[in-house]
Amino acid sequence: MEKEIQKYKVLFDKLKGNNHFYRLGKLFQTSNNNYFYDMGTGKIFQLSEPTYRLLDKIFDEDDYEIAINSLAMSDIDILKSSAEIVDAINNENILKAPEIKEFRGPHNEALEYYLCNQMSQLTLEVTEACNLRCRYCIYNESHNDFHGYTNKMMSFDTAKKAIDYAFPRTGENFYVAFYGGEPLLNYELIHKCIEYTNSIVGNKNHGFSLTTNATLITKEIAEYFAKNDVVVLVSLDGPEDIHNENRIFCDGTGSFATTIRGLKFLIEAYGKEKSLTNIFISMVTSGRNIEEKYDKIQEFFDQNNWIPEGISVNTSYVSYGRNEEEYELIGCKKEKEYAKNINNDPLLHWSIAHGYGKENQALFSNSHIERLLHIIHRRDLSNEPMTQYYFNGCCVPGSRRLHINVDGMFLPCERVGKVPFIGNVDSGFDVEAIKKYYVHDFMKAAVPVCKNCWVAHLCTSCYIDCFDENGIHMEYRHNGCKYIRYMLEQSLKLYHEILETNPEALRKLNNIVMV
């Protein structure tokens, strides 16, 4: 018996190497079963109760010998479970994920090709002005990453230079997005940009999108957008009392009535069928009694029949800006306590409680949940451990999205705050800046952290929380990484709960295209 135990100890010590067991995968449970997600291959295995307990203890203690000595299991059960794990190691190649030493991909293998040939979306920040003063907005003085409101408007000269620069570098599709502030304060420029783009693209697939609070939408604007197939993202936080908590005009009055008026104009202009593909609602949830608010929001959608059933609602939580946090190992006590807090993603837990996955529920949160499940559904799978690690959820800066601010400066996308610029409309891309900040500096700072993490092949973390205006600042990202691990663990659990009880509900994930 002792000889067998020693044999397994040598094997598990070799698997661990100089790293940690918990980087190799994630154990999780549904109501009925125990599972293990293997990071190296992407495979997910159902485990017997004793084998789950053993592997969980090995990951928890980060040591095979300590684990078996602290488990209330018989030697026979320990040997049997150890043998099951070793059998999977030999036949399924689990627990063999190579160490992360670098990230690969077009960022460092084909950067200039992507910048010159594979651009997809150009986002124009047409104004820094806004007619609202949303309490949680990054432009508000109370926000940690306060930007400040200005009256700056992008000129058509700047916008034209941006379009002329981007269009020849696009692949099969070319999309122009309008952003703010409130972009409709510069509607004249938006109109000019749409007309100009239509005149130069020829037969290339192209389209337009707009993020707006909808208070300035008129019947004429809605009809023009419908005519040009513009995708419109409308900021609406729910029924009047909830929406008006934060989305207010400069004089403090709520914007709900005018937002609803604009949304109705859009739905009338687009019609029901086209509204489902071209109109999205952007909802920010915050404050106390959050589940009670979700009930009210659901009731709002159920009772307002003029809103097409199935309209996509993109939900998010209030961003309080970037905050420094020290890096802590994944298996530490603090992270375990964090993982027990359902308030990390209350909408996920509300949705489960209201029947998501068990019935064909028309919940306003469906899009939010399906985005999470889609990460698990479309994960990479391999019989052998995957040898390359990619840049987390980081797109090629300036290729997938190129954001142009009102002054014509290039940024990786509209979601980042104060980060190093990557060029401008007069001189084009600063390739060396992209290589320095978003490839070499990022990789140097991220690899020491990511090499300990089991979500390396699932990670959605991007550049958004990694920089300040001077360059890499990884301490901003650690809290976000903790949330991503929590979110992915919950997604694994929910996906397999549905797989066990209502697998047909997962079929719709085959038709989802994430952009």
Coordinates of C-alpha atoms in Angstrom, one line a residue:
M1 CA 0.0 0.0 0.0
E2 CA 2.7 2.4 1.0
K3 CA 4.7 1.6 -2.2
E4 CA 1.6 2.5 -4.3
I5 CA 1.1 5.7 -2.4
Q6 CA 4.7 6.7 -3.0
K7 CA 4.4 5.9 -6.7
Y8 CA 1.5 8.3 -7.0
K9 CA 3.2 11.0 -4.9
V10 CA 6.2 11.0 -7.4
L11 CA 3.8 11.2 -10.3
F12 CA 1.8 14.1 -8.9
D13 CA 4.9 16.0 -7.8
K14 CA 6.1 15.7 -11.4
L15 CA 2.8 17.1 -12.7
K16 CA 3.0 20.0 -10.3
G17 CA 6.6 20.9 -11.1
N18 CA 7.5 24.3 -9.8
N19 CA 4.0 25.7 -10.3
H20 CA 0.7 25.0 -8.6
F21 CA -1.9 22.3 -9.1
Y22 CA -4.8 24.8 -9.2
R23 CA -3.5 26.3 -12.4
L24 CA -4.3 23.0 -14.2
G25 CA -8.0 23.1 -14.1
K26 CA -11.2 23.8 -12.0
L27 CA -13.4 21.4 -10.0
F28 CA -17.0 22.3 -9.8
Q29 CA -20.4 20.8 -8.8
T30 CA -23.9 20.8 -10.0
S31 CA -26.9 19.7 -8.0
N32 CA -26.3 16.1 -8.9
N33 CA -22.8 15.7 -10.2
N34 CA -19.1 16.5 -9.7
Y35 CA -16.9 17.7 -12.6
F36 CA -13.4 18.7 -13.5
Y37 CA -12.5 21.2 -16.2
D38 CA -9.0 20.5 -17.6
M39 CA -7.3 23.7 -18.6
G40 CA -4.8 22.1 -21.0
T41 CA -7.3 20.2 -23.2
G42 CA -10.5 22.0 -22.5
K43 CA -12.2 18.7 -21.7
I44 CA -14.7 18.4 -18.8
F45 CA -15.0 15.1 -16.9
Q46 CA -17.7 13.8 -14.5
L47 CA -16.1 12.5 -11.4
S48 CA -17.1 10.0 -8.7
E49 CA -17.6 11.5 -5.2
P50 CA -14.3 10.0 -3.8
T51 CA -12.3 11.0 -6.8
Y52 CA -13.7 14.5 -6.7
R53 CA -12.9 14.8 -3.0
L54 CA -9.3 13.6 -3.6
L55 CA -8.6 15.9 -6.5
D56 CA -10.2 18.8 -4.7
K57 CA -8.0 18.3 -1.7
I58 CA -4.9 18.0 -3.9
F59 CA -5.8 21.4 -5.5
D60 CA -6.6 22.9 -2.1
E61 CA -3.4 21.8 -0.3
D62 CA -1.3 22.1 -3.5
D63 CA 0.4 18.9 -2.5
Y64 CA -0.6 15.2 -3.0
E65 CA 1.0 13.8 0.2
I66 CA -0.5 16.5 2.4
A67 CA -3.9 16.0 0.7
I68 CA -4.1 12.2 1.3
N69 CA -2.9 12.6 4.9
S70 CA -5.7 15.1 5.7
L71 CA -8.5 13.3 3.9
A72 CA -11.0 11.2 5.9
M73 CA -10.8 8.4 3.3
S74 CA -9.6 4.9 3.5
D75 CA -6.3 3.9 1.8
I76 CA -8.3 1.7 -0.6
D77 CA -10.5 4.6 -1.7
I78 CA -7.4 6.9 -2.0
L79 CA -5.6 4.3 -4.2
K80 CA -8.7 3.7 -6.3
S81 CA -9.3 7.4 -6.8
S82 CA -5.6 8.0 -7.5
A83 CA -5.7 5.3 -10.1
E84 CA -8.8 6.8 -11.8
I85 CA -7.0 10.2 -12.0
V86 CA -3.8 8.6 -13.4
D87 CA -5.8 6.7 -15.9
A88 CA -7.3 9.9 -17.2
I89 CA -3.8 11.5 -17.2
N90 CA -2.5 8.7 -19.4
N91 CA -5.5 8.3 -21.7
E92 CA -7.0 11.8 -21.8
N93 CA -3.9 13.9 -21.3
I94 CA -5.3 15.9 -18.4
L95 CA -3.3 17.8 -15.8
K96 CA -0.5 18.4 -18.4
A97 CA -1.0 22.0 -19.4
P98 CA 2.4 23.5 -20.2
E99 CA 3.6 26.5 -18.3
I100 CA 2.7 29.9 -19.7
K101 CA 5.9 31.6 -20.8
E102 CA 4.6 33.9 -23.5
F103 CA 1.4 34.8 -25.4
R104 CA 1.2 34.1 -29.1
G105 CA -1.1 35.3 -31.9
P106 CA -1.4 38.1 -34.4
H107 CA -0.3 40.6 -31.8
N108 CA 3.3 39.5 -32.2
E109 CA 3.2 37.3 -35.3
A110 CA 1.2 39.4 -37.8
L111 CA 0.6 42.8 -36.2
E112 CA 1.3 45.0 -39.2
Y113 CA -0.7 42.7 -41.5
Y114 CA -3.7 42.9 -39.3
L115 CA -3.4 46.7 -39.0
C116 CA -3.1 47.1 -42.7
N117 CA -5.6 44.4 -43.9
Q118 CA -8.0 43.3 -41.2
M119 CA -9.5 46.3 -39.6
S120 CA -13.2 45.8 -38.7
Q121 CA -14.8 48.7 -36.8
L122 CA -14.0 52.4 -36.7
T123 CA -15.4 54.2 -33.7
L124 CA -15.7 57.9 -33.9
E125 CA -16.0 59.8 -30.6
V126 CA -18.0 62.6 -32.3
T127 CA -18.4 64.7 -29.1
E128 CA -17.4 64.9 -25.5
A129 CA -20.5 66.8 -24.7
C130 CA -23.6 65.2 -23.2
N131 CA -27.1 66.5 -22.4
L132 CA -27.4 64.1 -19.4
R133 CA -25.4 63.9 -16.2
C134 CA -25.8 60.2 -15.3
R135 CA -24.6 59.7 -11.7
Y136 CA -22.3 56.8 -12.5
C137 CA -20.8 58.1 -15.8
I138 CA -17.1 58.3 -16.2
Y139 CA -17.5 61.9 -17.2
N140 CA -19.0 62.7 -13.8
E141 CA -16.9 64.3 -11.1
S142 CA -17.8 61.6 -8.6
H143 CA -16.3 58.9 -10.8
N144 CA -12.9 57.5 -9.9
D145 CA -11.7 57.8 -13.5
F146 CA -13.3 61.2 -13.9
H147 CA -12.8 62.5 -17.5
G148 CA -14.8 65.7 -17.3
Y149 CA -17.4 67.1 -19.6
T150 CA -16.4 69.4 -22.4
N151 CA -18.1 70.9 -25.4
K152 CA -15.6 69.5 -27.9
M153 CA -17.1 68.3 -31.1
M154 CA -15.2 66.2 -33.8
S155 CA -14.9 68.1 -37.1
F156 CA -15.8 66.5 -40.4
D157 CA -12.2 67.0 -41.5
T158 CA -11.1 64.7 -38.6
A159 CA -13.8 62.2 -39.2
K160 CA -13.1 62.1 -43.0
K161 CA -9.4 61.5 -42.4
A162 CA -10.3 58.6 -40.0
I163 CA -12.7 57.0 -42.5
D164 CA -10.2 57.5 -45.4
Y165 CA -7.4 55.9 -43.3
A166 CA -9.5 53.0 -42.0
F167 CA -11.4 51.9 -45.1
P168 CA -8.5 50.7 -47.3
R169 CA -7.3 48.6 -44.3
T170 CA -10.5 46.7 -43.7
G171 CA -11.2 43.1 -44.5
E172 CA -14.5 41.9 -45.9
N173 CA -16.6 44.1 -43.6
F174 CA -16.4 47.8 -42.6
Y175 CA -18.4 49.2 -39.7
V176 CA -18.5 52.8 -38.5
A177 CA -19.7 53.4 -34.9
F178 CA -20.6 56.8 -33.4
Y179 CA -19.9 57.4 -29.8
G180 CA -19.8 60.2 -27.2
G181 CA -20.7 61.9 -24.9
E182 CA -24.1 61.9 -26.5
P183 CA -23.3 61.5 -30.2
L184 CA -26.7 63.0 -31.4
L185 CA -25.5 66.4 -30.1
N186 CA -23.3 66.2 -33.3
Y187 CA -26.0 64.6 -35.5
E188 CA -24.9 66.8 -38.5
L189 CA -21.5 65.1 -38.4
I190 CA -23.1 61.6 -38.1
H191 CA -25.2 62.3 -41.1
K192 CA -22.2 63.5 -43.2
C193 CA -20.2 60.4 -42.2
I194 CA -22.9 58.0 -43.2
E195 CA -23.4 59.7 -46.5
Y196 CA -19.7 59.9 -47.2
T197 CA -19.1 56.3 -46.2
N198 CA -21.9 55.1 -48.4
S199 CA -20.3 57.0 -51.3
I200 CA -16.9 55.3 -51.1
V201 CA -17.5 51.7 -50.0
G202 CA -18.8 50.4 -53.3
N203 CA -20.0 46.8 -52.9
K204 CA -18.1 46.1 -49.7
N205 CA -20.2 45.0 -46.8
H206 CA -20.6 47.9 -44.4
G207 CA -22.8 49.2 -41.6
F208 CA -23.2 51.8 -38.9
S209 CA -23.9 51.7 -35.2
L210 CA -24.6 54.3 -32.5
T211 CA -24.7 54.4 -28.7
T212 CA -27.3 56.9 -27.5
N213 CA -29.4 57.9 -24.6
A214 CA -32.2 58.3 -27.2
T215 CA -33.5 61.6 -25.7
L216 CA -32.7 63.5 -28.9
I217 CA -34.2 60.9 -31.3
T218 CA -36.9 62.4 -33.5
K219 CA -39.2 60.6 -36.0
E220 CA -37.0 61.9 -38.8
I221 CA -33.7 60.7 -37.3
A222 CA -35.2 57.3 -36.5
E223 CA -36.4 56.9 -40.1
Y224 CA -33.0 58.0 -41.5
F225 CA -31.3 55.4 -39.2
A226 CA -33.7 52.7 -40.3
K227 CA -33.1 53.6 -44.0
N228 CA -29.4 53.1 -43.5
D229 CA -29.7 50.0 -41.4
V230 CA -28.0 51.6 -38.4
V231 CA -27.6 49.4 -35.3
V232 CA -28.7 51.5 -32.3
L233 CA -27.8 50.8 -28.7
V234 CA -30.2 52.7 -26.4
S235 CA -29.3 53.4 -22.8
L236 CA -32.3 52.4 -20.7
D237 CA -32.1 51.2 -17.1
G238 CA -35.7 49.9 -16.8
P239 CA -38.9 51.4 -15.5
E240 CA -39.2 55.1 -14.7
D241 CA -38.3 55.0 -11.0
I242 CA -35.2 52.9 -11.6
H243 CA -34.1 54.6 -14.8
N244 CA -34.4 58.1 -13.2
E245 CA -32.3 57.1 -10.2
N246 CA -29.2 57.8 -12.2
R247 CA -30.0 58.9 -15.8
I248 CA -30.8 62.5 -15.2
F249 CA -30.6 65.8 -17.1
C250 CA -28.3 68.6 -16.1
D251 CA -31.1 70.1 -14.0
G252 CA -31.6 66.9 -12.0
T253 CA -34.8 65.8 -13.7
G254 CA -35.2 62.2 -15.0
S255 CA -34.7 61.3 -18.6
F256 CA -37.1 58.3 -18.8
A257 CA -39.9 60.0 -20.7
T258 CA -37.7 61.4 -23.4
T259 CA -35.7 58.1 -23.7
I260 CA -38.9 56.1 -24.1
R261 CA -40.2 58.6 -26.7
G262 CA -37.0 58.1 -28.7
L263 CA -37.1 54.3 -28.3
K264 CA -40.7 54.3 -29.6
F265 CA -39.7 56.3 -32.6
L266 CA -36.9 53.8 -33.4
I267 CA -39.2 50.7 -33.0
E268 CA -41.8 52.3 -35.2
A269 CA -39.3 53.2 -37.9
Y270 CA -37.6 49.8 -37.9
G271 CA -40.6 47.6 -37.4
K272 CA -40.8 44.6 -35.1
E273 CA -38.6 42.2 -37.1
K274 CA -35.8 44.6 -37.9
S275 CA -35.9 46.0 -34.3
L276 CA -34.8 42.5 -33.0
T277 CA -31.7 42.7 -35.1
N278 CA -30.9 46.4 -35.1
I279 CA -32.0 47.8 -31.7
F280 CA -30.3 46.9 -28.5
I281 CA -30.9 48.1 -25.0
S282 CA -27.9 48.9 -22.7
M283 CA -28.9 48.6 -19.1
V284 CA -26.8 49.5 -16.0
T285 CA -28.0 48.1 -12.7
S286 CA -26.9 49.4 -9.3
G287 CA -27.9 50.2 -5.8
R288 CA -29.6 48.3 -3.0
N289 CA -32.4 45.8 -3.2
I290 CA -31.0 44.7 -6.5
E291 CA -33.2 41.6 -6.9
E292 CA -36.3 43.6 -6.2
K293 CA -35.2 45.9 -9.0
Y294 CA -34.7 43.0 -11.3
D295 CA -38.3 41.9 -10.6
K296 CA -39.5 45.4 -11.5
I297 CA -37.4 45.5 -14.7
Q298 CA -38.8 42.1 -15.8
E299 CA -42.3 43.4 -15.1
F300 CA -41.6 46.5 -17.2
F301 CA -40.7 44.4 -20.2
D302 CA -43.6 42.0 -19.7
Q303 CA -46.2 44.8 -19.5
N304 CA -44.9 47.0 -22.3
N305 CA -46.0 45.1 -25.4
W306 CA -44.7 47.8 -27.7
I307 CA -41.2 46.6 -27.0
P308 CA -40.7 43.5 -29.2
E309 CA -40.3 40.3 -27.2
G310 CA -36.8 39.0 -27.4
I311 CA -35.1 42.4 -27.9
S312 CA -31.5 42.1 -26.8
V313 CA -30.7 43.7 -23.4
N314 CA -27.0 44.2 -22.7
T315 CA -26.7 44.4 -18.9
S316 CA -23.8 45.6 -16.9
Y317 CA -23.0 46.8 -13.4
V318 CA -21.8 50.3 -12.4
S319 CA -18.1 50.7 -13.0
Y320 CA -16.5 52.6 -10.1
G321 CA -13.3 53.0 -12.0
R322 CA -9.9 51.6 -11.6
N323 CA -8.5 50.7 -8.2
E324 CA -5.2 49.2 -7.3
E325 CA -5.2 45.8 -5.7
E326 CA -2.3 43.6 -4.7
Y327 CA -2.0 40.2 -6.5
E328 CA -3.0 37.2 -4.4
L329 CA -2.7 33.6 -5.2
I330 CA -5.8 31.9 -6.6
G331 CA -6.1 29.4 -3.8
C332 CA -5.9 31.9 -1.0
K333 CA -8.5 32.3 1.7
K334 CA -9.5 35.8 0.4
E335 CA -10.4 34.5 -3.0
K336 CA -12.3 31.5 -1.6
E337 CA -14.4 33.9 0.5
Y338 CA -15.0 36.1 -2.6
A339 CA -16.2 33.0 -4.6
K340 CA -19.0 32.5 -2.0
N341 CA -20.5 35.9 -2.5
I342 CA -23.5 35.7 -4.9
N343 CA -23.5 39.5 -5.1
N344 CA -20.5 39.3 -7.4
D345 CA -23.0 38.7 -10.2
P346 CA -26.5 39.0 -8.7
L347 CA -28.2 39.0 -12.1
L348 CA -26.8 35.5 -12.8
H349 CA -28.3 34.2 -9.6
W350 CA -31.6 36.1 -10.1
S351 CA -31.9 34.5 -13.6
I352 CA -31.3 31.0 -12.3
A353 CA -33.9 31.6 -9.5
H354 CA -36.4 32.7 -12.2
G355 CA -36.0 29.5 -14.2
Y356 CA -33.3 30.2 -16.8
G357 CA -32.3 26.9 -18.4
K358 CA -35.3 25.0 -17.0
E359 CA -38.0 26.6 -19.1
N360 CA -38.2 28.8 -22.2
Q361 CA -38.2 32.0 -20.1
A362 CA -38.3 35.4 -21.8
L363 CA -36.1 37.0 -19.2
F364 CA -34.6 40.4 -19.8
S365 CA -31.3 38.9 -18.7
N366 CA -31.2 36.2 -21.3
S367 CA -28.5 37.9 -23.4
H368 CA -26.3 38.4 -20.3
I369 CA -26.5 34.7 -19.4
E370 CA -26.1 33.5 -22.9
R371 CA -22.9 35.4 -23.3
L372 CA -21.5 33.6 -20.2
L373 CA -22.7 30.2 -21.4
H374 CA -21.3 30.8 -24.9
I375 CA -17.8 31.1 -23.5
I376 CA -18.1 27.5 -22.2
H377 CA -20.0 26.2 -25.3
R378 CA -17.4 27.4 -27.8
R379 CA -14.2 26.7 -25.7
D380 CA -11.3 25.2 -27.5
L381 CA -11.0 21.4 -27.2
S382 CA -8.0 19.3 -27.9
N383 CA -6.9 15.7 -27.3
E384 CA -3.4 16.9 -26.5
P385 CA -2.7 19.8 -24.2
M386 CA -2.8 23.1 -26.1
T387 CA 0.8 24.5 -26.4
Q388 CA 0.0 28.1 -27.2
Y389 CA -1.6 30.7 -25.0
Y390 CA -3.2 33.8 -26.6
F391 CA -3.5 37.3 -25.3
N392 CA -6.5 36.6 -23.0
G393 CA -9.5 38.5 -24.3
C394 CA -7.3 41.2 -25.9
C395 CA -8.0 42.1 -29.5
V396 CA -5.3 43.3 -31.8
P397 CA -5.1 47.0 -30.8
G398 CA -6.6 49.1 -33.6
S399 CA -7.6 46.2 -35.7
R400 CA -10.8 44.8 -34.3
R401 CA -11.8 48.2 -33.1
L402 CA -10.1 51.5 -33.7
H403 CA -11.3 54.4 -31.6
I404 CA -10.8 58.0 -32.7
N405 CA -11.3 60.6 -30.0
V406 CA -12.5 64.1 -30.8
D407 CA -9.0 65.3 -31.4
G408 CA -8.2 62.6 -33.9
M409 CA -6.0 60.5 -31.6
F410 CA -6.1 56.7 -31.9
L411 CA -7.0 54.4 -29.0
P412 CA -7.5 50.6 -28.9
C413 CA -11.3 50.9 -28.4
E414 CA -14.0 53.1 -26.9
R415 CA -14.0 51.1 -23.6
V416 CA -10.5 52.1 -22.4
G417 CA -9.9 55.2 -20.4
K418 CA -6.6 57.0 -20.1
V419 CA -4.2 54.8 -21.9
P420 CA -1.2 55.3 -24.3
F421 CA -2.3 56.5 -27.8
I422 CA -1.5 54.3 -30.8
G423 CA -1.5 56.9 -33.5
N424 CA -3.5 59.8 -35.0
V425 CA -5.4 60.7 -38.1
D426 CA -2.5 62.6 -39.6
S427 CA 0.3 60.2 -39.2
G428 CA -1.6 56.9 -38.9
F429 CA -0.7 54.0 -36.6
D430 CA 2.2 54.3 -34.2
V431 CA 3.3 50.6 -34.7
E432 CA 6.2 50.9 -32.3
A433 CA 3.9 52.2 -29.5
I434 CA 1.5 49.3 -30.1
K435 CA 4.4 46.8 -29.9
K436 CA 5.8 48.4 -26.8
Y437 CA 2.7 49.0 -24.7
Y438 CA 0.2 46.4 -25.9
V439 CA 2.5 43.5 -26.8
H440 CA 5.8 43.5 -25.0
D441 CA 5.0 45.5 -21.8
F442 CA 1.7 43.8 -21.4
M443 CA 3.1 40.3 -21.9
K444 CA 6.0 41.0 -19.5
A445 CA 3.5 42.1 -16.8
A446 CA 0.7 39.6 -17.4
V447 CA 2.6 36.3 -17.8
P448 CA 3.8 36.1 -14.2
V449 CA 0.2 36.4 -13.1
C450 CA -1.6 34.4 -15.8
K451 CA 0.8 31.4 -15.4
N452 CA -1.0 30.6 -12.1
C453 CA -4.5 30.8 -13.5
W454 CA -6.9 28.0 -14.6
V455 CA -8.9 30.3 -17.0
A456 CA -6.0 31.0 -19.4
H457 CA -7.8 29.5 -22.4
L458 CA -11.2 30.9 -21.4
C459 CA -10.2 34.4 -20.2
T460 CA -12.1 37.5 -21.3
S461 CA -9.9 40.0 -19.7
C462 CA -8.7 42.7 -22.1
Y463 CA -6.6 45.8 -22.0
I464 CA -9.4 47.9 -20.4
D465 CA -8.0 47.6 -16.8
C466 CA -4.3 47.2 -17.4
F467 CA -3.1 50.7 -18.2
D468 CA -3.0 54.3 -17.2
E469 CA -1.8 57.1 -19.5
N470 CA 1.8 56.3 -18.8
G471 CA 1.6 52.6 -19.6
I472 CA 1.1 49.2 -18.0
H473 CA -0.4 49.2 -14.6
M474 CA -1.4 45.6 -13.9
E475 CA -2.5 46.3 -10.3
Y476 CA -5.7 47.7 -11.7
R477 CA -6.6 44.3 -13.2
H478 CA -6.3 42.0 -10.3
N479 CA -9.8 42.5 -9.0
G480 CA -11.2 42.1 -12.5
C481 CA -9.4 38.8 -12.8
K482 CA -10.9 37.6 -9.6
Y483 CA -14.4 38.4 -11.0
I484 CA -13.7 36.6 -14.3
R485 CA -12.7 33.5 -12.4
Y486 CA -15.8 33.7 -10.4
M487 CA -18.0 34.3 -13.4
L488 CA -16.4 31.4 -15.4
E489 CA -16.9 29.0 -12.5
Q490 CA -20.5 29.9 -12.2
S491 CA -20.9 29.6 -16.0
L492 CA -19.4 26.0 -15.8
K493 CA -21.9 25.1 -13.1
L494 CA -24.9 26.6 -14.9
Y495 CA -24.0 25.1 -18.3
H496 CA -23.8 21.6 -16.8
E497 CA -26.9 22.0 -14.8
I498 CA -28.7 22.7 -18.1
L499 CA -26.9 19.9 -19.9
E500 CA -28.1 17.5 -17.2
T501 CA -31.7 18.6 -17.1
N502 CA -32.6 20.4 -20.4
P503 CA -29.8 20.0 -23.0
E504 CA -32.1 21.3 -25.8
A505 CA -31.9 24.8 -24.2
L506 CA -28.2 24.9 -25.1
R507 CA -28.8 24.5 -28.8
K508 CA -29.5 28.2 -29.3
L509 CA -25.9 28.8 -28.4
N510 CA -24.8 27.3 -31.7
N511 CA -26.4 30.3 -33.5
I512 CA -24.8 33.1 -31.3
V513 CA -22.0 35.0 -32.9
M514 CA -20.0 37.1 -30.4
V515 CA -18.6 40.4 -31.8

